[in-house]
Short mmCIF file of C-alpha atoms and ligand atoms in Angstrom, two decimals:
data_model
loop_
_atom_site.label_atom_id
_atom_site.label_comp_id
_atom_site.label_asym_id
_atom_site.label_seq_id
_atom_site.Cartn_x
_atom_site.Cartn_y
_atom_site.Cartn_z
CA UNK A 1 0.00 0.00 0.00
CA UNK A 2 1.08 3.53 -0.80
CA UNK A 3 1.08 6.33 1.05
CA UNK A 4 -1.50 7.88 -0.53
CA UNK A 5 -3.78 4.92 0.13
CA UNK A 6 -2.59 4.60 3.12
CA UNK A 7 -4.02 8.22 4.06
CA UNK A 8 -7.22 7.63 1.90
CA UNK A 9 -7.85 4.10 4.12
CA UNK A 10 -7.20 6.31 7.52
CA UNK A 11 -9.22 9.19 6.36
CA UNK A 12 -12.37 6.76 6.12
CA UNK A 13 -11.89 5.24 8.91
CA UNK A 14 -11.40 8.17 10.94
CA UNK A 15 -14.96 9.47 9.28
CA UNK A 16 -16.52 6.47 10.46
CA UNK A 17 -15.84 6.13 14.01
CA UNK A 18 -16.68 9.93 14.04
CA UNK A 19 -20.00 9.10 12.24
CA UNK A 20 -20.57 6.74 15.38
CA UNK A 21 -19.38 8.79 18.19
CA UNK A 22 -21.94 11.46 16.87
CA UNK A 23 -24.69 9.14 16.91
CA UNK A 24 -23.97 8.28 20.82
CA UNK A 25 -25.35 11.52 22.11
CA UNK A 26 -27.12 10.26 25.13
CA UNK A 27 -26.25 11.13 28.39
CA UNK A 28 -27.78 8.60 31.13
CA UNK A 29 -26.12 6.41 33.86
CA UNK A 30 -25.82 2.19 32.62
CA UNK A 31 -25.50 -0.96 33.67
CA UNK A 32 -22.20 -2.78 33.54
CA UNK A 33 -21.34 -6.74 34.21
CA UNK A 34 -18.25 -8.34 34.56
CA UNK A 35 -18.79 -11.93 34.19
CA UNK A 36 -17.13 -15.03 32.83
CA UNK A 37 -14.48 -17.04 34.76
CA UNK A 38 -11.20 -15.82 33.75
CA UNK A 39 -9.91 -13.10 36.12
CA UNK A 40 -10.35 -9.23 36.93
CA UNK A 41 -13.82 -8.52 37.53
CA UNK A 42 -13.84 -7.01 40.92
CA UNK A 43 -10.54 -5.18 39.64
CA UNK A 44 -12.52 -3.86 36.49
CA UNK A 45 -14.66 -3.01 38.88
CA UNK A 46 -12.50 -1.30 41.44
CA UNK A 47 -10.52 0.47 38.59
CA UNK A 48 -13.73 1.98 37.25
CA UNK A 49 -14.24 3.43 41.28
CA UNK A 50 -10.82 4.73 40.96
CA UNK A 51 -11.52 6.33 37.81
CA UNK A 52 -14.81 7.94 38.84
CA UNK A 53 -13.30 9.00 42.46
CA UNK A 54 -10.89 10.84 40.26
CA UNK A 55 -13.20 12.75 38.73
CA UNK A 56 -15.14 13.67 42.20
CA UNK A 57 -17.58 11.19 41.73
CA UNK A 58 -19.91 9.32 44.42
CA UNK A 59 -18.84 5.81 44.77
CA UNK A 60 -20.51 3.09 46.63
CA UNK A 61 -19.17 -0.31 47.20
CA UNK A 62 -21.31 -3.51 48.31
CA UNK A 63 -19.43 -6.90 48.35
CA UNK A 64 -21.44 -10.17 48.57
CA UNK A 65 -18.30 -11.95 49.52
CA UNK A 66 -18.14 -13.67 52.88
CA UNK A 67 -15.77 -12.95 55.92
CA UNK A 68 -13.69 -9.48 56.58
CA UNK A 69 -10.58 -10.37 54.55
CA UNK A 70 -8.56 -7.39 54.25
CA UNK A 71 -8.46 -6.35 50.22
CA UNK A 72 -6.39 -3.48 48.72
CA UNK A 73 -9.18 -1.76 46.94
CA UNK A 74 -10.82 -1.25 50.03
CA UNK A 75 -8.22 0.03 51.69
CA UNK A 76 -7.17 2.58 48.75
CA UNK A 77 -11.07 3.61 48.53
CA UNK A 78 -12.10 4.49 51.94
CA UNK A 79 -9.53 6.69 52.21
CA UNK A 80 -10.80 8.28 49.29
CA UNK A 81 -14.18 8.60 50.78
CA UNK A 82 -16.09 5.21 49.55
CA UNK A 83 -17.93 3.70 52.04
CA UNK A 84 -17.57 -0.47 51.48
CA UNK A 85 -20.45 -2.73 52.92
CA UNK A 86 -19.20 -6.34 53.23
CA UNK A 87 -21.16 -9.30 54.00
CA UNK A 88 -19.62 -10.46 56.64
CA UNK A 89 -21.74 -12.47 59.58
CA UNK A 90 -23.49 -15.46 59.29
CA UNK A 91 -22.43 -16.12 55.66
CA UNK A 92 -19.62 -18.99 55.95
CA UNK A 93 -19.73 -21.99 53.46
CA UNK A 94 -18.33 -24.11 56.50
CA UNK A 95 -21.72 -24.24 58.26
CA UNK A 96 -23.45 -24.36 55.23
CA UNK A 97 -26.22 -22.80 57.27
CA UNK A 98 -29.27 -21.48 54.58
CA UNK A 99 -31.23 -19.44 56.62
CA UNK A 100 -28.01 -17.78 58.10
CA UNK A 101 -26.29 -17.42 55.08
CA UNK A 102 -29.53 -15.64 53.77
CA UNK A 103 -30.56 -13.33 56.14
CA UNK A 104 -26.78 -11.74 56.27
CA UNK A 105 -27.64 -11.81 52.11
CA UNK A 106 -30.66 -9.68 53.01
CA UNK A 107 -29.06 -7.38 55.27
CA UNK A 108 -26.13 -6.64 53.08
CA UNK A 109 -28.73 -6.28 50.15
CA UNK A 110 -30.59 -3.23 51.99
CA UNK A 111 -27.23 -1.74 52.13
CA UNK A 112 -27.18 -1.84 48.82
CA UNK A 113 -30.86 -0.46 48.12
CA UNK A 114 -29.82 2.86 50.36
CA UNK A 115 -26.98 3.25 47.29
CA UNK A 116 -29.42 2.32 44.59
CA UNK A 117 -31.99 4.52 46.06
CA UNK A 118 -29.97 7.66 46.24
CA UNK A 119 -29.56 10.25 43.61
CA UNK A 120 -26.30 11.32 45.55
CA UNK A 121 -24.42 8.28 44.28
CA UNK A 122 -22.99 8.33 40.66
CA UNK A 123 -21.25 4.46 40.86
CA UNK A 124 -22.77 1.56 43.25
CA UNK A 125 -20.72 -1.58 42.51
CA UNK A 126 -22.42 -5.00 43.46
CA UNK A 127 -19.65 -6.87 43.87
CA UNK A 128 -20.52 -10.75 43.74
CA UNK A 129 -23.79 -10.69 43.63
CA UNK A 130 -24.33 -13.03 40.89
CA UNK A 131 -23.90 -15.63 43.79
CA UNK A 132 -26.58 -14.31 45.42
CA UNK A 133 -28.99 -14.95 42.85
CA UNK A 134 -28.01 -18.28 41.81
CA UNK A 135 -28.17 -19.87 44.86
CA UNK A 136 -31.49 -18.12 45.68
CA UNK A 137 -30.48 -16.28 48.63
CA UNK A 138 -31.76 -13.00 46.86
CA UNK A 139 -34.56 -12.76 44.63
CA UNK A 140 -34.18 -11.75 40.78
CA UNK A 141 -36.73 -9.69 40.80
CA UNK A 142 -36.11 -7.41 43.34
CA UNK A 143 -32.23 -7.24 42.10
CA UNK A 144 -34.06 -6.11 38.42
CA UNK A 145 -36.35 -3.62 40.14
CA UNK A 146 -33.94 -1.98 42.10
CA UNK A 147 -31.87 -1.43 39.14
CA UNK A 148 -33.91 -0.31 36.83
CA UNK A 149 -35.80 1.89 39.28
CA UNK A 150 -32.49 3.81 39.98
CA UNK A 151 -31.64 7.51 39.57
CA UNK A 152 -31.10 8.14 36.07
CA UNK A 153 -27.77 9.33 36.29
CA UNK A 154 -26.65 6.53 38.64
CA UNK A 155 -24.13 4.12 37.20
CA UNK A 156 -24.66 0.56 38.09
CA UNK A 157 -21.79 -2.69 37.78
CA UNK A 158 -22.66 -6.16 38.54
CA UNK A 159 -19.47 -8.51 38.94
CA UNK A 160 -19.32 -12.37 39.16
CA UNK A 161 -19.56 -15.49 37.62
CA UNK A 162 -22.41 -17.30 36.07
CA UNK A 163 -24.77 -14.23 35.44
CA UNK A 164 -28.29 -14.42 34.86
CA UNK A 165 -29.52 -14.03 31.61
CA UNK A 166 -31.93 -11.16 32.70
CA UNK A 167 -29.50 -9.12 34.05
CA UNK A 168 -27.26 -10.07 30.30
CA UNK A 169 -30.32 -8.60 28.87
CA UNK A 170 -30.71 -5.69 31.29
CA UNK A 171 -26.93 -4.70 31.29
CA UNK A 172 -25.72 -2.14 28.81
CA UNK A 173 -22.05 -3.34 28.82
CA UNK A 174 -21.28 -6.74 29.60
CA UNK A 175 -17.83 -8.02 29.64
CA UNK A 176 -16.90 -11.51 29.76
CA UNK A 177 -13.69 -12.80 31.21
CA UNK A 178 -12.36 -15.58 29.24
CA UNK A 179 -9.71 -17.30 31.16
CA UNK A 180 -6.68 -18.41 28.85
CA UNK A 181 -4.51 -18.93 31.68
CA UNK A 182 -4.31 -18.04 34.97
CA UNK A 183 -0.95 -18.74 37.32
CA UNK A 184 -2.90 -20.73 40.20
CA UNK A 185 -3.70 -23.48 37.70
CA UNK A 186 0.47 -24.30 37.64
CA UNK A 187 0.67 -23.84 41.48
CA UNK A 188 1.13 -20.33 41.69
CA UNK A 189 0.22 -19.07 45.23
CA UNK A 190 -2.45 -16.05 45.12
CA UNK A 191 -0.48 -13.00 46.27
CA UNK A 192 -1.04 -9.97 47.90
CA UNK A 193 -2.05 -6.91 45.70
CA UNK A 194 -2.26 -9.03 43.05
CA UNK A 195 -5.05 -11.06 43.65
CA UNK A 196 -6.65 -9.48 47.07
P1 LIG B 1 -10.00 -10.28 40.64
O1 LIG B 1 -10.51 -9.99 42.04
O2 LIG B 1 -8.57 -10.64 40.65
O3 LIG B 1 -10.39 -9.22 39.65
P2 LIG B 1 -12.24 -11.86 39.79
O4 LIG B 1 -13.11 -10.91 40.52
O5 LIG B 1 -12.36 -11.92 38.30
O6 LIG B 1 -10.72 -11.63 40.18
P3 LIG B 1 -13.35 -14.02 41.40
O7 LIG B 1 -14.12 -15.12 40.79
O8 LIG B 1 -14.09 -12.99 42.19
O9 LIG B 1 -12.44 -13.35 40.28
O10 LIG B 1 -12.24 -14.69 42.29
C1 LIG B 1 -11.46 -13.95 43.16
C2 LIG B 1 -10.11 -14.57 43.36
O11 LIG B 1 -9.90 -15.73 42.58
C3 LIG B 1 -8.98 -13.62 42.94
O12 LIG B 1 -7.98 -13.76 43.89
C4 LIG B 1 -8.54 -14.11 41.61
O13 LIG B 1 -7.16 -13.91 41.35
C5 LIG B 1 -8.84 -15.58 41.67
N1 LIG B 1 -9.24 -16.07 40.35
C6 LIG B 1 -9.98 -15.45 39.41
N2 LIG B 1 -10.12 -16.19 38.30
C7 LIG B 1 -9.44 -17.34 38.52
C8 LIG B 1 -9.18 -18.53 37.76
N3 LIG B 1 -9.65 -18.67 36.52
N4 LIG B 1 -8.44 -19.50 38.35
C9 LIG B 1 -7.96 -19.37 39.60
N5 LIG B 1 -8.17 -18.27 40.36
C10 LIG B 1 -8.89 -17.27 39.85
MG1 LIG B 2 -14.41 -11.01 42.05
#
């Protein structure tokens, strides 16, 4: 190819992703998922707090994840100002205890409806809660209703494995992890900062 083509073949494309970005005129707060099995959805998730923090954004964090592990992001982020609700009594897969396991679900969800409730915040991350719903501990329809009954501005993300298909269908960006390899599968220890 010549230069002249060369220019010609950039010149088009440059008209047609300018063509599209003048179509997306928009302005509304959407619903993100990071799914699949491969890794960084919670840090997707984290690094889109970080980004929004940095432009003086609300950010609210709820994490359907049991026990009070320490995790970086958390650290980082409420020292930034983002409060982080963590699930943390009663759920334990060692007592496999149902009615435990769901009330602390519950209790951590209305957390999470103060967020989705309030025109204040800009980003509430639901960290996890795809577990949630597939083991029934939280109902799909109230998880639906409370999203799409949120502020209009209000940015929503969704991260875990296994998503339902109405909250696929609900979401306005969904990102699937695909894992091609991952360093635990050849007996790589998880580390700190990297992986919590
Ligand atoms: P991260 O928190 O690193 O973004 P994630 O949110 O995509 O990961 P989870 O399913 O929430 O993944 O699992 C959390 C932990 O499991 C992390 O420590 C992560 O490194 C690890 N992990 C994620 N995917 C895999 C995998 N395919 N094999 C082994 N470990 C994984
Ligand atoms: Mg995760």
């Amino acid at each position: 190819m010549n230069e002249a083509q060369h220019q010609q073949r950039q010149q088009r494309l440059k008209q047609r992703v300018d063509a599209r970005i003048e179509q997306a005129q928009r302005e509304q707060g959407i619903f993100m998922i990071f799914t699949g099995n491969g890794k960084g959805k919670t840090t997707a998730a984290m690094g889109t707090a970080t980004r929004a923090v940095g432009h003086q954004k609300k950010v609210g964090v709820v994490q359907f994840i049991k026990g009070t592990w320490e995790n970086g992001e958390r650290n980082l982020l409420e020292q930034a100002g983002v409060p982080f609700y963590v699930m943390e009594t009663g759920f334990t897969w060692e007592t496999q205890d149902r009615t435990a396991d769901t009330q602390a679900c519950l209790n951590t969800w209305q957390h999470a409806l103060k967020l989705l409730n309030s025109p204040q915040y800009d980003l509430v991350i639901l960290d996890e809660i795809t577990y949630m719903i597939t083991l029934n501990y939280l109902p799909l329809e109230d998880v639906i209703n409370a999203i799409t009954s949120r502020p209009a501005h209000q940015n929503i993300i969704i991260t875990g494995r296994a998503c339902h298909r109405m909250l696929i269908e609900l979401a306005d960006t969904v990102t699937e992890m695909r894992p091609v390899k991952h360093a635990f599968d050849s007996g790589i220890k998880a580390q700190k900062g990297i992986d919590w």
